[in-house]
Amino acid sequence: MHSLRQYFPILEWGRTYNKSALSNDLIAAVIVTIMLIPQSLAYALLAGLPPEAGIYASIAPIILYAVFGTSRALAVGPVAVVSLLTASAVGQVAEQGTIGYAVAALTLAFLSGSFLVLMGVFRLGFLANFLSHPVIAGFITASGVLIATSQIKHILGINAGGHTLPEMLYSILTHVGDINWITVSIGVTGTVFLFWVRKNLKPTLLRVGTPTLLADILTKAGPVAAVVTTTLVVWIFDLADRGVKIVGEVPQSLPPLTWPGLSPDLLSALLIPAILISIIGFVESVSVAQTLAAKKRQRIDPDKELIGLGAANLGAAFTGGYPVTGGFARSVVNFDAGAETPAAGAFTAIGLAIAAVALTPLVHFLPNATLAATIIVAVLSLVDLSILKKTWNYSHADFVAVAATILLTLTFGVEIGVAAGVLTSIVLHLYKTSRPHVAEVGLVPGTQHFRNIDRHDVETDPTLVSLRVDESLYFVNARFLEDLIQKRVTEGCAIKHVVLMFSAVNVVDYSALESLEAINHRLKDMGVGLHLSEVKGPVMDRLQRSHFVEELNGRIYLSQYEAWSSLMNSPQSNAAR
């Protein structure tokens, strides 16, 4: 049974499931379902798919995640950034509105799900670490701007296009003459209303004595109110005949069984986008899941999360959906509403299934402008331009990564943007580690501690140079250490000993070993001893497997103070003094 629980987390939390958890999960499911109905329709529109695809992508994936996922609050389904990535990737292989476009979206979900499951099976969750937080923040900010801009055409009622910010803005400007002012009034009114609901409705309700739970439900139902009102207005006044674009007929059915396209050309065209979607979706999901789990002193398993998200995407691929992941907004709502287990997600799926069967005819006259307003209000909360100021003040290198990601994403599209962000992060990391911080240290008077001579008033000796290496040594930075020691030793003729303090060195690769051997031989020829101190066990084990320890022109000391005491009293040092 233990081995089964390892692969099916549902068996773990299911053992202690009780009436209290059931009640809390049902309440959370009602609130999240109300929120997801308009949101799912809107995100399908963003992905360039029929509106029902958003609901389909929110049923089977949620159930599968409840079985295989480890987070008790994460709500899986379509999200804004993944929907944008889907539109960008699928739009390159098929024309929107065609069967080929829908098949390509299914294939993208299939590839993403397969990649995530494989990563989970082989415990490769660490690969997501190649996306640094500044890059993710920059990418999400730029994506939020792109998403909001892409919805302006629906607010204005025009047929603009483009995938990058310059393309979209140019297309919007060239179609200004086609603006439908009735659509504009609906879209602008809906946007203003939704912003007011998000910021002011709950405080207003609480001030007049509304119970907190009811205030939460009414606030989350704000988009539903916008959908109902604008749909009734369009229907009553026949605005569809006056140029207002509507959702139209939506199939009244449960998710169908579908099959992704498996042609080699389609698979190869979508493979890289699928990998990007998988990694970005996983990073977003795990970040949200870990944050929410920490609030209840729970934990999640990132590798099992990979399998849970992979299963969800595979479910979407075979039930008429498109790539999904854990959404920040819906997960927070799910958590705040009191969800205790993944069963809340399963109940949400049931609610959405009922909506797919019973409520879809009611959205026939729903204007696209209302869905666009829903998207704009949702994604603008993702835009955080303050990250530029924060990274500039903290680290110029991180600022470069953020700025490059934002600029390239807006100018050249989401895939190039995130790829460039990852590449920039790696290059900057290599650059920073190629010039490791090496501090010359001295003894703090009256203690056994050593500190940087440029920052503290410490004791030093002209015959002894102590260098603290604050970075692991590998092929990128090994030569830097050689040059630094050579320069320091030639500056002082009285130097008799060099001690490398290795307290911060976790790894010494073979290239660095060769550099240490070169330093040792060079100092030996100069009549200067090379010593090491505070070498960590794993590093020492490797050094002892080489000839370096035997040929070392000095000693290896357990502590820097021991090295100082021994070398200060050595005949060479005394002679120099």
XYZ file of C-alpha atoms in Angstrom:
577
model
C 0.000 0.000 0.000
C 2.885 2.371 0.782
C 4.255 1.966 -2.747
C 0.815 2.721 -4.194
C 0.531 5.892 -2.085
C 3.889 6.928 -3.478
C 2.440 7.030 -6.984
C -1.163 7.941 -6.086
C -1.182 10.750 -3.490
C -4.986 10.512 -3.410
C -4.565 7.372 -1.289
C -2.632 9.423 1.261
C -5.100 12.246 1.899
C -8.096 10.056 1.095
C -7.478 7.928 4.221
C -8.266 10.849 6.535
C -11.055 12.434 4.485
C -14.046 13.360 6.652
C -17.288 15.337 6.669
C -15.572 18.552 7.681
C -13.165 18.346 4.749
C -16.057 17.449 2.443
C -18.012 20.515 3.531
C -15.048 22.861 3.087
C -14.150 21.368 -0.291
C -17.720 21.732 -1.565
C -17.881 25.396 -0.553
C -14.526 26.074 -2.233
C -15.670 24.220 -5.351
C -18.808 26.384 -5.655
C -16.774 29.592 -5.430
C -14.084 28.427 -7.878
C -16.663 27.086 -10.339
C -18.426 30.444 -10.425
C -15.082 32.092 -11.142
C -13.965 29.555 -13.764
C -17.006 29.545 -16.053
C -16.364 32.988 -17.601
C -12.604 32.674 -17.141
C -12.398 29.368 -19.026
C -14.385 30.788 -21.928
C -12.147 33.860 -21.998
C -8.861 31.932 -21.951
C -10.041 29.705 -24.797
C -10.670 32.886 -26.776
C -7.136 34.021 -25.923
C -5.744 30.697 -27.161
C -7.623 31.119 -30.434
C -9.890 28.157 -29.731
C -13.689 27.775 -29.506
C -14.980 28.857 -26.063
C -16.029 25.332 -25.090
C -12.354 24.250 -25.262
C -11.726 26.298 -22.122
C -14.402 24.408 -20.183
C -13.266 21.052 -21.572
C -9.702 21.855 -20.466
C -10.994 22.451 -16.938
C -12.747 19.112 -16.343
C -10.635 15.993 -16.982
C -7.319 17.761 -16.145
C -8.614 18.813 -12.718
C -9.751 15.283 -11.902
C -6.462 13.743 -13.012
C -4.473 16.242 -10.977
C -6.575 15.381 -7.929
C -5.411 11.777 -8.322
C -1.719 12.360 -9.047
C -0.919 15.824 -7.637
C 0.410 16.539 -4.142
C -0.825 20.104 -3.565
C -4.081 20.328 -1.642
C -4.955 23.806 -2.932
C -3.569 24.059 -6.471
C -6.333 24.601 -9.049
C -5.359 23.312 -12.486
C -6.768 24.540 -15.772
C -6.266 27.103 -18.542
C -4.213 30.141 -17.533
C -3.424 33.363 -19.348
C 0.285 32.870 -20.055
C -0.088 29.274 -21.270
C -3.063 30.305 -23.409
C -0.902 32.985 -25.021
C 1.916 30.489 -25.591
C -0.598 28.081 -27.118
C -1.886 30.703 -29.542
C 1.664 31.649 -30.514
C 2.808 28.053 -31.065
C -0.293 26.682 -32.772
C -0.697 29.799 -34.912
C 2.595 28.950 -36.627
C 1.394 25.560 -37.882
C -2.325 26.059 -38.568
C -4.852 28.782 -39.292
C -7.130 29.836 -36.469
C -10.665 28.497 -36.774
C -9.690 25.370 -38.698
C -9.784 21.743 -37.592
C -6.022 21.672 -37.952
C -5.708 24.426 -35.356
C -7.731 22.466 -32.799
C -5.758 19.280 -33.533
C -2.493 21.162 -33.125
C -3.674 22.437 -29.708
C -4.452 18.858 -28.665
C -1.024 17.780 -29.875
C 0.629 20.568 -27.914
C -1.136 19.374 -24.750
C -0.089 15.786 -25.513
C 3.572 16.716 -25.985
C 3.565 18.926 -22.902
C 1.944 16.198 -20.797
C 4.369 13.545 -22.042
C 7.378 15.767 -21.360
C 6.180 16.575 -17.830
C 5.535 12.916 -17.003
C 8.984 11.922 -18.272
C 10.573 14.680 -16.191
C 8.670 13.401 -13.168
C 9.595 9.759 -13.708
C 13.292 10.625 -14.066
C 13.141 13.244 -11.280
C 14.252 16.108 -13.513
C 12.381 18.879 -11.746
C 15.686 20.659 -11.167
C 15.749 21.607 -14.885
C 13.190 24.281 -14.112
C 15.897 26.030 -12.081
C 17.408 27.245 -15.339
C 14.571 29.768 -15.359
C 15.646 32.293 -12.731
C 13.041 34.303 -10.846
C 13.977 37.578 -12.590
C 13.514 35.902 -15.977
C 10.147 34.445 -14.947
C 9.040 37.814 -13.544
C 10.124 39.600 -16.703
C 8.471 37.052 -18.953
C 5.166 37.111 -17.058
C 5.146 40.918 -17.050
C 5.786 41.078 -20.790
C 3.204 38.345 -21.395
C 0.651 40.303 -19.382
C 1.252 43.354 -21.580
C 0.975 41.248 -24.749
C -2.210 39.536 -23.569
C -3.894 42.788 -22.575
C -2.894 44.398 -25.874
C -4.161 41.413 -27.854
C -7.616 41.895 -26.330
C -7.952 45.543 -27.365
C -9.211 44.408 -30.779
C -12.169 42.675 -29.101
C -12.863 45.739 -26.969
C -12.891 47.882 -30.132
C -14.692 45.326 -32.304
C -12.039 45.277 -35.046
C -10.165 42.518 -36.878
C -6.608 43.370 -35.857
C -3.835 40.785 -35.675
C -0.173 40.300 -34.800
C 1.817 38.343 -32.214
C 4.301 40.965 -31.020
C 3.615 44.348 -29.427
C 4.707 46.416 -32.462
C 2.656 44.205 -34.800
C -0.466 44.427 -32.647
C -0.226 48.181 -32.128
C 0.334 48.776 -35.841
C -2.584 46.531 -36.766
C -4.874 48.273 -34.264
C -3.931 51.712 -35.631
C -4.577 50.655 -39.224
C -8.071 49.409 -38.287
C -9.133 52.414 -36.213
C -11.671 53.326 -38.870
C -13.487 50.002 -38.320
C -14.241 50.586 -34.618
C -17.710 49.459 -33.519
C -18.761 51.978 -30.874
C -21.445 49.741 -29.418
C -18.785 47.096 -28.810
C -16.534 49.761 -27.296
C -19.243 50.790 -24.831
C -19.771 47.167 -23.795
C -16.049 46.431 -23.493
C -15.068 49.590 -21.629
C -18.053 49.381 -19.272
C -17.290 45.711 -18.560
C -13.610 46.449 -17.913
C -14.352 49.335 -15.532
C -16.970 47.245 -13.716
C -14.640 44.266 -13.287
C -11.839 46.477 -11.983
C -14.259 48.002 -9.475
C -15.475 44.555 -8.405
C -11.933 43.335 -7.858
C -10.847 46.358 -5.819
C -13.959 47.650 -4.068
C -16.876 45.204 -3.990
C -15.763 43.049 -1.066
C -14.853 45.980 1.237
C -18.181 47.605 0.362
C -20.135 44.450 1.172
C -18.275 43.961 4.446
C -18.978 47.560 5.480
C -22.736 47.012 5.132
C -22.579 43.864 7.271
C -22.480 41.134 4.644
C -21.027 37.837 5.991
C -17.460 37.246 4.843
C -18.242 34.018 2.957
C -21.120 35.609 1.065
C -18.979 38.663 0.283
C -16.312 36.337 -1.138
C -18.819 34.506 -3.310
C -20.382 37.717 -4.610
C -16.961 39.189 -5.394
C -15.855 36.078 -7.292
C -19.205 36.141 -9.104
C -18.434 39.604 -10.482
C -17.400 38.286 -13.908
C -20.551 36.142 -13.976
C -22.643 39.267 -13.382
C -20.846 41.003 -16.255
C -21.442 37.989 -18.506
C -25.148 37.754 -17.647
C -25.796 41.487 -17.987
C -24.004 42.011 -21.291
C -25.460 38.823 -22.755
C -28.984 40.000 -21.913
C -28.291 43.449 -23.384
C -27.015 41.975 -26.656
C -29.968 39.581 -26.860
C -32.693 42.096 -25.975
C -31.488 44.831 -28.314
C -30.334 42.528 -31.164
C -26.846 44.040 -31.003
C -25.350 41.070 -32.845
C -27.079 42.401 -35.968
C -25.386 45.765 -35.387
C -21.849 44.416 -35.553
C -21.267 43.245 -31.976
C -19.304 39.989 -32.170
C -20.670 37.230 -29.972
C -19.584 33.774 -28.852
C -22.289 32.085 -30.913
C -23.314 28.466 -30.672
C -21.478 26.389 -28.078
C -21.895 22.589 -28.081
C -24.089 21.395 -25.216
C -22.142 18.319 -24.164
C -19.536 16.813 -21.919
C -15.925 16.855 -23.139
C -15.609 14.639 -26.222
C -12.976 11.971 -26.705
C -10.339 13.424 -28.995
C -7.050 12.291 -30.473
C -3.975 14.500 -30.958
C -2.204 14.646 -34.290
C 0.870 12.436 -34.349
C 2.388 13.252 -37.731
C 6.182 13.671 -37.552
C 6.024 17.168 -39.086
C 3.471 18.403 -36.539
C 5.296 16.819 -33.605
C 8.633 18.328 -34.607
C 7.076 21.771 -35.149
C 5.475 21.795 -31.692
C 8.180 20.039 -29.658
C 10.164 23.113 -28.577
C 7.047 25.184 -27.748
C 5.721 22.219 -25.751
C 8.937 22.069 -23.718
C 8.784 25.809 -23.022
C 5.130 25.584 -21.987
C 5.909 22.616 -19.752
C 8.769 24.287 -17.915
C 7.063 27.669 -17.547
C 3.826 26.041 -16.408
C 5.673 23.820 -13.953
C 7.612 26.729 -12.441
C 4.421 28.758 -12.009
C 2.526 25.808 -10.515
C 5.234 24.767 -8.084
C 5.759 28.351 -6.917
C 2.061 28.747 -6.149
C 1.735 25.259 -4.635
C 4.737 25.698 -2.332
C 3.525 29.106 -1.166
C 0.071 27.815 -0.284
C 1.383 24.585 1.260
C 3.734 26.533 3.552
C 0.784 28.435 5.026
C -0.610 25.160 6.393
C 2.765 23.562 7.143
C 2.275 21.058 4.378
C 4.737 20.045 1.712
C 4.615 19.146 -1.926
C 6.854 16.880 -3.962
C 8.052 18.714 -7.114
C 8.728 15.467 -8.992
C 5.222 14.175 -8.217
C 3.873 17.571 -9.241
C 5.457 16.977 -12.622
C 3.520 13.732 -12.963
C 0.299 15.356 -11.738
C 0.591 18.241 -14.208
C 1.643 15.840 -16.953
C -1.424 13.663 -16.352
C -3.609 16.790 -16.433
C -2.208 17.815 -19.811
C -2.604 14.321 -21.227
C -6.201 14.425 -20.029
C -6.691 17.722 -21.864
C -5.218 16.230 -25.036
C -7.794 13.434 -25.125
C -10.838 15.470 -24.052
C -10.873 18.428 -26.416
C -8.726 20.814 -24.365
C -5.316 22.425 -24.669
C -2.267 22.845 -22.376
C -3.071 23.599 -18.724
C -1.210 24.327 -15.528
C -1.821 25.507 -11.976
C -3.208 29.040 -12.011
C -2.201 31.609 -9.409
C -5.532 33.430 -9.127
C -7.786 30.372 -9.020
C -5.456 28.565 -6.614
C -5.470 31.487 -4.193
C -9.260 31.657 -4.450
C -9.452 27.907 -3.854
C -7.207 28.219 -0.797
C -8.979 31.262 0.636
C -12.352 29.561 0.140
C -11.235 26.799 2.515
C -10.256 23.927 0.206
C -8.613 21.210 2.281
C -7.874 18.499 -0.299
C -7.617 18.035 -4.081
C -11.210 16.755 -3.895
C -12.247 20.416 -4.127
C -10.844 20.370 -7.651
C -12.809 17.246 -8.490
C -16.011 18.891 -7.264
C -15.157 21.942 -9.369
C -14.823 19.670 -12.397
C -18.297 18.277 -11.709
C -19.676 21.817 -11.525
C -18.051 22.711 -14.830
C -19.382 19.512 -16.401
C -22.899 20.498 -15.357
C -22.276 23.953 -16.855
C -21.052 22.383 -20.107
C -24.265 20.358 -20.413
C -26.858 22.785 -19.074
C -25.568 26.337 -19.362
C -23.722 26.616 -22.675
C -26.836 27.636 -24.683
C -27.125 30.648 -22.394
C -23.813 32.116 -23.621
C -24.823 32.228 -27.295
C -25.205 36.048 -27.198
C -22.231 36.631 -24.900
C -20.150 39.427 -26.503
C -16.471 38.767 -27.111
C -15.792 42.192 -25.621
C -16.927 40.950 -22.196
C -14.559 37.993 -22.360
C -11.783 40.355 -23.439
C -12.538 42.578 -20.427
C -12.317 39.501 -18.173
C -8.887 38.661 -19.587
C -7.552 42.213 -19.341
C -8.557 42.582 -15.700
C -7.075 39.173 -14.860
C -3.713 39.620 -16.594
C -2.932 43.204 -15.633
C -2.419 41.933 -12.094
C 0.494 39.933 -13.523
C 2.254 43.041 -14.832
C 4.927 44.142 -12.377
C 7.212 46.751 -13.936
C 8.624 47.507 -10.483
C 10.795 44.411 -10.969
C 13.004 46.586 -13.194
C 13.696 49.081 -10.406
C 14.145 46.323 -7.805
C 16.676 44.381 -9.862
C 18.537 47.548 -10.891
C 18.987 48.511 -7.247
C 19.977 45.006 -6.171
C 21.906 43.511 -9.086
C 22.645 45.055 -12.483
C 23.186 41.578 -13.914
C 19.675 40.504 -12.896
C 18.335 43.770 -14.313
C 19.899 42.931 -17.665
C 18.196 39.509 -17.614
C 14.793 41.034 -16.751
C 15.062 43.891 -19.230
C 16.238 41.598 -22.033
C 13.401 39.159 -21.372
C 10.756 41.907 -21.344
C 12.119 43.707 -24.412
C 12.617 40.586 -26.522
C 9.261 39.089 -25.522
C 7.416 42.269 -26.482
C 9.395 42.755 -29.695
C 9.873 39.242 -31.052
C 7.277 37.079 -29.295
C 6.955 34.840 -26.269
C 9.121 31.915 -27.385
C 12.100 34.043 -28.383
C 11.647 36.120 -25.248
C 11.758 33.258 -22.771
C 14.547 31.467 -24.680
C 16.605 34.660 -24.683
C 15.875 35.137 -20.984
C 17.143 31.666 -20.145
C 20.221 32.159 -22.324
C 20.900 35.565 -20.769
C 20.625 34.093 -17.268
C 23.086 31.316 -18.089
C 25.557 33.701 -19.736
C 25.360 36.127 -16.807
C 25.809 33.269 -14.334
C 28.887 32.072 -16.200
C 30.231 35.621 -16.320
C 29.708 36.180 -12.586
C 31.234 32.854 -11.601
C 34.131 33.376 -14.016
C 35.281 36.179 -11.713
C 34.757 34.693 -8.230
C 34.989 36.876 -5.169
C 38.384 36.264 -3.569
C 39.050 38.218 -0.388
C 42.402 38.699 1.298
C 41.747 38.096 4.994
C 43.444 38.833 8.281
C 42.970 37.884 11.933
C 40.418 39.825 13.971
C 42.378 40.833 17.135
C 41.581 38.737 20.184
C 39.670 36.095 18.198
C 40.237 33.155 15.875
C 38.122 34.723 13.112
C 39.377 36.014 9.781
C 37.779 38.847 7.820
C 38.360 40.878 4.656
C 41.281 43.306 5.155
C 39.417 45.961 3.132
C 36.377 45.891 5.426
C 37.782 45.259 8.903
C 40.666 46.280 11.139
C 42.598 42.994 11.220
C 46.098 41.694 11.851
C 48.238 40.825 8.814
C 51.812 39.828 8.152
C 53.921 40.785 5.107
C 55.205 37.223 4.748
C 51.772 35.600 4.738
C 48.907 36.081 2.269
C 45.580 34.485 3.182
C 42.994 34.375 0.381
C 39.408 33.297 1.011
C 37.889 31.821 -2.165
C 34.133 32.454 -2.126
C 33.118 30.266 -5.042
C 33.447 26.697 -6.235
C 36.318 26.309 -8.673
C 35.645 24.989 -12.170
C 36.800 25.455 -15.737
C 35.257 28.913 -16.133
C 37.032 30.587 -13.207
C 40.140 28.488 -12.628
C 42.420 30.719 -14.717
C 41.142 33.804 -12.896
C 42.472 32.432 -9.607
C 45.846 31.676 -11.220
C 46.209 35.233 -12.477
C 45.071 36.769 -9.195
C 47.615 34.817 -7.115
C 50.401 35.508 -9.596
C 49.690 39.245 -9.453
C 49.456 39.306 -5.636
C 52.674 37.386 -5.051
C 54.733 39.499 -7.455
C 53.551 42.662 -5.668
C 55.224 41.730 -2.371
C 58.791 40.401 -2.336
C 58.601 39.432 1.359
C 55.807 36.892 0.800
C 56.788 33.381 1.920
C 53.416 31.674 2.258
C 50.046 31.732 0.442
C 47.061 30.150 2.161
C 43.901 29.435 0.181
C 40.934 29.381 2.550
C 38.473 26.864 1.003
C 35.563 27.222 3.457
C 33.206 28.301 0.625
C 34.515 25.920 -2.042
C 32.099 23.051 -2.640
C 33.539 21.682 -5.873
C 36.924 21.610 -7.592
C 36.636 20.193 -11.110
C 39.530 18.772 -13.142
C 40.308 22.063 -14.890
C 40.520 23.786 -11.514
C 42.724 20.960 -10.206
C 45.147 21.571 -13.058
C 45.141 25.280 -12.212
C 45.924 24.490 -8.557
C 48.802 22.278 -9.715
C 50.093 25.099 -11.929
C 49.846 27.574 -9.018
C 51.689 25.102 -6.779
C 54.573 24.621 -9.241
C 54.829 28.342 -9.948
C 54.964 29.288 -6.264
C 57.479 26.494 -5.577
C 59.799 27.930 -8.206
C 59.452 31.335 -6.497
C 60.269 29.877 -3.088
C 56.727 30.471 -1.779
C 54.735 27.794 0.013
C 51.131 27.025 -1.021
C 48.775 25.906 1.743
C 45.075 25.100 1.999
C 42.761 25.491 4.980
C 39.187 24.522 5.884
C 38.842 22.164 2.930
C 35.455 20.432 2.911
C 35.318 16.647 3.071
C 34.025 15.934 -0.470
C 36.564 18.355 -1.952
C 39.359 16.764 0.086
C 38.319 13.298 -1.045
C 38.763 14.325 -4.677
C 42.066 16.092 -4.094
C 43.435 12.996 -2.395
C 42.622 10.922 -5.472
C 45.089 13.055 -7.440
C 48.808 13.766 -7.108
C 48.152 17.310 -5.950
C 48.262 16.571 -2.198
C 51.518 14.644 -2.508
C 53.188 17.374 -4.570
C 51.783 20.287 -2.567
C 54.505 22.783 -1.635
C 52.988 23.273 1.808
C 50.359 21.809 4.129
C 46.612 21.409 4.441
C 45.247 22.832 7.705
C 41.997 22.016 9.446
C 41.305 25.680 10.220
C 42.551 29.048 9.044
C 43.631 29.923 12.595
C 45.751 26.786 12.740
C 47.400 27.783 9.462
C 48.018 31.316 10.764
C 49.498 30.121 14.060
C 51.732 27.564 12.397
C 53.026 29.730 9.576
C 53.535 32.837 11.699
C 55.918 30.814 13.866
C 57.683 29.123 10.965
C 61.432 29.722 10.459
C 60.811 31.368 7.083
C 58.381 33.895 8.528
C 60.623 34.688 11.501
C 63.612 35.152 9.215
C 61.647 37.559 7.043
C 60.727 39.619 10.077
